[in-house]
Amino acid sequence: MPQYTPPLRDMQFVLHELLGVESSLADVPAFAEVDRDIIDQVLDEAGKFCSEVLFPLNASGDAQGCRRDDDGNVFAPDGFKAAYQQYVEAGWPALACAPDFGGQGLPELVNNCLYEMLNSANQAWTMYPGLTHGAYACLAAHGTEEIKATYLPKIVEGTWTGTMCLTESHCGTDLGLLRTKAEPNDDGSYSLSGSKIFISSGEHDLAENIVHLVLARLPDAPAGTKGISLFVVPKYLPDADGNPGERNGIRCGAIEHKMGIHGNATCVMNLDGASGWLVGEPHRGLPAMFVMMNGARLGVGMQSLGLSEVAYQNAVAYARDRLQMRSLSGPKAKDKPADPIIVHPDVRRMLLTQRAYTEAARAFCYWVGLMIDTEHQHPDESVRKECADLVALLTPVVKAFITDNTFETTNMALQCYGGHGYISEWGMEQFVRDARINMIYEGTNGIQALDLIGRKVLGDGGARLKRFGGLVQTFIQENADREDMKEFVEPLADIGGKLTKLSGEIGAKAMQNPEEAGAASTSYLRVVGHTIFAYLWARMARVALDKQDSGDSFYTAKLATARFYFARLLPETAYHIRAARSGAETLMALDAELF
């Protein structure tokens, strides 16, 4: 059976030693009283809930899945509802919500830490409250005062959950094609009709009400994405006291049978004259929904971080215990019939790849989380603007780079088990199956790559990328005279210069032929992702170097992992730079009929 231990030591290293969150949050009045002790106490309690309550339900929930009855009611796997009640009673849904609506007002960064552990423990279960937090953010930003008063307190306390209803059978990425209609009623509400698919947490028995955020078209809507409006559509219509009342005309028509995340109800949701209320301005639904969509993209990165961590933990434990063959340099466990497989170089390659990608992903997600808090709450407008630009640039990289890496690392974790990894009882194949969806939903990774190169880099003439480049250059200059940092700073400077040059080359080619940007996009995102990881690993190495004489083996391991990353993983960029430069011709030359 698999195991999970919250990685509190490394989480605290990133928060306190790498990012210095206490001093950073001190500059934000809303978080001025959030100190290290508070953060560490939250992490400790969250870790207990995740490891003791949620993780034991992961395998059983995967095996059992969800069940739908003939009336369209859906029931989550055994134990999920009770775990959710514990989650609500402990106040976890309110952690990073505004006190105005009953929230605790802690930083989103702390919420990110919670969600890393939730996802390690049980990604399918975590999707129920995870989407709810996104619905909270969307309604808080764009809802009317009446909508906020009706829905947000219930969402914050956790008794109502939320979803996002975008996709239809004929349109996934291209939401401009959606057909769901919204007809105005005399009382200011709207009557919605249509069908949505792939709706995570669309129907379940965990909460007393479900708040759906639905994209639809008004009768006078122009074609395309500029004709989409956003509506709040509850499962039960709130009564005069704000409690669930009459059943609304939105029901689950089916639940999808999927490769993974079996414990989460992925639903076909049918709207038959369902009552809804406009959120934001007419025909401006997509920008409003992007609050939730961007949050979901960052959340998917956290999902994969969680899976990568738990898969790695189990792979290491197995590699230490499994005896197979002798070390190439001679027996290491002379009292045993064979050596543990952790002595073999190729097993170490797989383990260190998992470790390097996981620890860099943690630093990346937490760093972005800190910038989100700064963007939303810092008193200095220029600081908020700088963080907003960086978050916009980095969001598609969090989603795509981390999820691509995690599918690789979960597969490597399975591979460490050999044939046992392919057997369900060990749990590794579930991590692989669950990880696969993260590369697809909330915008496929190919779409994230197009967003990065098109909107986030070329779209502003490289201004956001230059902001990030400025951080890298400052770090390089600060450490230029440190002999012990050369092995990290020199390759960081090298890849930074190559990224700048590659960006200019692609931009120039794309001006002549737009297909060039699309042809280079996926490889380009890999180069950007590795540049970010190289920057973060160099920063982590500096902390470890400064503390390597402390006698704490944690820093020894951190330095060894940093050296592995620069020697074994960063060189992937050489291939991707060459691939990105190869152009569109070899991709576009073959007629579609000849495929």
mmCIF file of C-alpha atoms in Angstrom, residues 384-559:
data_model
loop_
_atom_site.group_PDB
_atom_site.id
_atom_site.type_symbol
_atom_site.label_atom_id
_atom_site.label_comp_id
_atom_site.label_asym_id
_atom_site.label_seq_id
_atom_site.Cartn_x
_atom_site.Cartn_y
_atom_site.Cartn_z
ATOM 1 C CA ARG A 384 1.118 45.369 -7.708
ATOM 2 C CA LYS A 385 1.616 46.001 -11.425
ATOM 3 C CA GLU A 386 5.003 44.281 -11.496
ATOM 4 C CA CYS A 387 3.607 41.210 -9.741
ATOM 5 C CA ALA A 388 0.535 41.147 -11.994
ATOM 6 C CA ASP A 389 2.766 41.110 -15.072
ATOM 7 C CA LEU A 390 4.912 38.299 -13.709
ATOM 8 C CA VAL A 391 1.898 36.213 -12.645
ATOM 9 C CA ALA A 392 0.371 36.625 -16.107
ATOM 10 C CA LEU A 393 3.623 35.504 -17.730
ATOM 11 C CA LEU A 394 4.164 32.561 -15.405
ATOM 12 C CA THR A 395 0.616 31.145 -15.198
ATOM 13 C CA PRO A 396 0.760 29.087 -18.426
ATOM 14 C CA VAL A 397 4.200 27.808 -17.403
ATOM 15 C CA VAL A 398 2.946 26.687 -13.983
ATOM 16 C CA LYS A 399 0.116 24.823 -15.674
ATOM 17 C CA ALA A 400 1.980 23.220 -18.579
ATOM 18 C CA PHE A 401 5.583 22.780 -17.448
ATOM 19 C CA ILE A 402 4.750 21.289 -14.061
ATOM 20 C CA THR A 403 2.041 18.971 -15.399
ATOM 21 C CA ASP A 404 4.273 17.710 -18.227
ATOM 22 C CA ASN A 405 7.068 17.081 -15.747
ATOM 23 C CA THR A 406 4.760 15.322 -13.305
ATOM 24 C CA PHE A 407 3.474 12.890 -15.898
ATOM 25 C CA GLU A 408 7.125 12.025 -16.484
ATOM 26 C CA THR A 409 7.935 11.759 -12.782
ATOM 27 C CA THR A 410 4.902 9.645 -11.868
ATOM 28 C CA ASN A 411 5.824 7.294 -14.708
ATOM 29 C CA MET A 412 9.369 7.162 -13.366
ATOM 30 C CA ALA A 413 8.029 6.410 -9.901
ATOM 31 C CA LEU A 414 6.024 3.529 -11.347
ATOM 32 C CA GLN A 415 9.115 2.361 -13.258
ATOM 33 C CA CYS A 416 11.107 2.188 -10.023
ATOM 34 C CA TYR A 417 8.691 -0.527 -8.887
ATOM 35 C CA GLY A 418 9.186 -2.606 -12.008
ATOM 36 C CA GLY A 419 6.267 -4.973 -12.538
ATOM 37 C CA HIS A 420 4.825 -4.167 -9.129
ATOM 38 C CA GLY A 421 4.281 -0.593 -10.259
ATOM 39 C CA TYR A 422 1.842 -1.822 -12.881
ATOM 40 C CA ILE A 423 -0.259 -3.585 -10.224
ATOM 41 C CA SER A 424 -3.062 -1.593 -8.597
ATOM 42 C CA GLU A 425 -2.403 -2.563 -4.988
ATOM 43 C CA TRP A 426 0.874 -0.587 -4.922
ATOM 44 C CA GLY A 427 -0.911 2.636 -5.894
ATOM 45 C CA MET A 428 1.606 3.888 -8.422
ATOM 46 C CA GLU A 429 -0.511 3.327 -11.519
ATOM 47 C CA GLN A 430 -3.256 5.481 -9.977
ATOM 48 C CA PHE A 431 -0.847 8.388 -9.641
ATOM 49 C CA VAL A 432 0.032 8.033 -13.335
ATOM 50 C CA ARG A 433 -3.623 7.887 -14.377
ATOM 51 C CA ASP A 434 -4.588 10.839 -12.198
ATOM 52 C CA ALA A 435 -1.638 12.889 -13.441
ATOM 53 C CA ARG A 436 -2.621 12.474 -17.083
ATOM 54 C CA ILE A 437 -5.719 14.697 -16.914
ATOM 55 C CA ASN A 438 -3.688 17.628 -15.623
ATOM 56 C CA MET A 439 -2.047 18.035 -19.029
ATOM 57 C CA ILE A 440 -5.482 18.292 -20.663
ATOM 58 C CA TYR A 441 -8.043 20.239 -18.663
ATOM 59 C CA GLU A 442 -8.086 23.980 -17.952
ATOM 60 C CA GLY A 443 -6.578 24.489 -21.398
ATOM 61 C CA THR A 444 -4.398 21.782 -22.900
ATOM 62 C CA ASN A 445 -0.677 22.275 -22.549
ATOM 63 C CA GLY A 446 -0.439 23.102 -26.235
ATOM 64 C CA ILE A 447 -2.877 25.961 -25.635
ATOM 65 C CA GLN A 448 -0.812 27.126 -22.663
ATOM 66 C CA ALA A 449 2.255 27.204 -24.915
ATOM 67 C CA LEU A 450 0.392 29.309 -27.482
ATOM 68 C CA ASP A 451 -0.807 31.639 -24.715
ATOM 69 C CA LEU A 452 2.747 32.037 -23.427
ATOM 70 C CA ILE A 453 4.411 32.836 -26.716
ATOM 71 C CA GLY A 454 1.515 34.692 -28.314
ATOM 72 C CA ARG A 455 -0.151 36.755 -25.604
ATOM 73 C CA LYS A 456 2.389 36.815 -22.806
ATOM 74 C CA VAL A 457 5.665 37.295 -24.716
ATOM 75 C CA LEU A 458 5.124 38.525 -28.276
ATOM 76 C CA GLY A 459 1.852 40.240 -27.385
ATOM 77 C CA ASP A 460 3.567 42.916 -25.289
ATOM 78 C CA GLY A 461 6.853 43.032 -27.146
ATOM 79 C CA GLY A 462 8.565 40.941 -24.519
ATOM 80 C CA ALA A 463 7.967 43.412 -21.669
ATOM 81 C CA ARG A 464 6.836 40.767 -19.160
ATOM 82 C CA LEU A 465 9.678 38.465 -20.137
ATOM 83 C CA LYS A 466 12.131 41.322 -19.598
ATOM 84 C CA ARG A 467 10.757 41.780 -16.076
ATOM 85 C CA PHE A 468 11.575 38.183 -15.308
ATOM 86 C CA GLY A 469 14.934 38.528 -17.057
ATOM 87 C CA GLY A 470 15.702 41.469 -14.814
ATOM 88 C CA LEU A 471 15.254 39.290 -11.732
ATOM 89 C CA VAL A 472 17.588 36.688 -13.182
ATOM 90 C CA GLN A 473 20.204 39.275 -14.122
ATOM 91 C CA THR A 474 20.099 40.863 -10.680
ATOM 92 C CA PHE A 475 20.665 37.495 -9.045
ATOM 93 C CA ILE A 476 23.582 36.748 -11.372
ATOM 94 C CA GLN A 477 25.207 40.090 -10.599
ATOM 95 C CA GLU A 478 24.739 39.622 -6.853
ATOM 96 C CA ASN A 479 26.581 36.306 -6.990
ATOM 97 C CA ALA A 480 29.163 37.049 -9.651
ATOM 98 C CA ASP A 481 32.055 37.147 -7.166
ATOM 99 C CA ARG A 482 31.134 33.943 -5.343
ATOM 100 C CA GLU A 483 33.376 31.119 -6.490
ATOM 101 C CA ASP A 484 31.085 28.523 -4.917
ATOM 102 C CA MET A 485 28.128 29.786 -6.978
ATOM 103 C CA LYS A 486 29.800 29.625 -10.407
ATOM 104 C CA GLU A 487 28.542 26.131 -11.147
ATOM 105 C CA PHE A 488 25.002 27.501 -10.852
ATOM 106 C CA VAL A 489 25.299 31.103 -11.998
ATOM 107 C CA GLU A 490 27.188 30.425 -15.226
ATOM 108 C CA PRO A 491 24.643 27.970 -16.713
ATOM 109 C CA LEU A 492 21.821 30.243 -15.516
ATOM 110 C CA ALA A 493 23.377 33.185 -17.359
ATOM 111 C CA ASP A 494 23.871 30.978 -20.400
ATOM 112 C CA ILE A 495 20.259 29.810 -20.641
ATOM 113 C CA GLY A 496 18.996 33.325 -19.879
ATOM 114 C CA GLY A 497 20.935 34.726 -22.821
ATOM 115 C CA LYS A 498 19.789 31.917 -25.101
ATOM 116 C CA LEU A 499 16.142 32.480 -24.129
ATOM 117 C CA THR A 500 16.408 36.194 -24.944
ATOM 118 C CA LYS A 501 17.932 35.425 -28.329
ATOM 119 C CA LEU A 502 15.391 32.695 -29.109
ATOM 120 C CA SER A 503 12.477 34.966 -28.199
ATOM 121 C CA GLY A 504 13.686 37.626 -30.621
ATOM 122 C CA GLU A 505 14.213 35.102 -33.401
ATOM 123 C CA ILE A 506 10.721 33.630 -33.056
ATOM 124 C CA GLY A 507 9.161 37.093 -32.898
ATOM 125 C CA ALA A 508 10.880 38.167 -36.101
ATOM 126 C CA LYS A 509 9.855 34.993 -37.933
ATOM 127 C CA ALA A 510 6.271 35.213 -36.653
ATOM 128 C CA MET A 511 5.895 38.690 -38.136
ATOM 129 C CA GLN A 512 6.435 37.108 -41.556
ATOM 130 C CA ASN A 513 4.469 33.926 -40.881
ATOM 131 C CA PRO A 514 2.217 33.529 -37.791
ATOM 132 C CA GLU A 515 2.535 29.733 -38.029
ATOM 133 C CA GLU A 516 6.134 30.124 -36.814
ATOM 134 C CA ALA A 517 4.946 31.032 -33.323
ATOM 135 C CA GLY A 518 2.700 27.984 -33.156
ATOM 136 C CA ALA A 519 5.415 25.707 -34.490
ATOM 137 C CA ALA A 520 7.886 26.848 -31.836
ATOM 138 C CA SER A 521 5.464 27.193 -28.938
ATOM 139 C CA THR A 522 5.758 23.882 -27.093
ATOM 140 C CA SER A 523 9.551 23.774 -27.249
ATOM 141 C CA TYR A 524 9.653 27.450 -26.321
ATOM 142 C CA LEU A 525 7.601 26.807 -23.173
ATOM 143 C CA ARG A 526 10.023 24.052 -22.171
ATOM 144 C CA VAL A 527 12.930 26.497 -22.506
ATOM 145 C CA VAL A 528 11.114 29.140 -20.448
ATOM 146 C CA GLY A 529 10.187 26.556 -17.812
ATOM 147 C CA HIS A 530 13.746 25.353 -17.479
ATOM 148 C CA THR A 531 15.020 28.935 -17.240
ATOM 149 C CA ILE A 532 12.641 29.506 -14.342
ATOM 150 C CA PHE A 533 13.681 26.262 -12.663
ATOM 151 C CA ALA A 534 17.367 27.091 -13.172
ATOM 152 C CA TYR A 535 16.784 30.483 -11.515
ATOM 153 C CA LEU A 536 15.010 28.884 -8.576
ATOM 154 C CA TRP A 537 17.531 26.055 -8.195
ATOM 155 C CA ALA A 538 20.376 28.574 -8.220
ATOM 156 C CA ARG A 539 18.600 30.518 -5.466
ATOM 157 C CA MET A 540 18.032 27.345 -3.454
ATOM 158 C CA ALA A 541 21.657 26.335 -3.928
ATOM 159 C CA ARG A 542 22.814 29.657 -2.522
ATOM 160 C CA VAL A 543 20.762 29.139 0.625
ATOM 161 C CA ALA A 544 22.118 25.617 0.967
ATOM 162 C CA LEU A 545 25.719 26.735 0.439
ATOM 163 C CA ASP A 546 25.352 29.376 3.119
ATOM 164 C CA LYS A 547 24.136 26.717 5.587
ATOM 165 C CA GLN A 548 26.130 23.673 4.534
ATOM 166 C CA ASP A 549 28.321 23.903 7.629
ATOM 167 C CA SER A 550 25.304 23.698 9.928
ATOM 168 C CA GLY A 551 25.543 19.924 10.111
ATOM 169 C CA ASP A 552 22.004 19.561 8.764
ATOM 170 C CA SER A 553 21.977 16.923 6.024
ATOM 171 C CA PHE A 554 18.950 18.647 4.496
ATOM 172 C CA TYR A 555 21.271 21.199 2.880
ATOM 173 C CA THR A 556 23.619 18.479 1.640
ATOM 174 C CA ALA A 557 20.704 16.848 -0.161
ATOM 175 C CA LYS A 558 19.499 20.181 -1.521
ATOM 176 C CA LEU A 559 22.914 20.961 -3.024
#
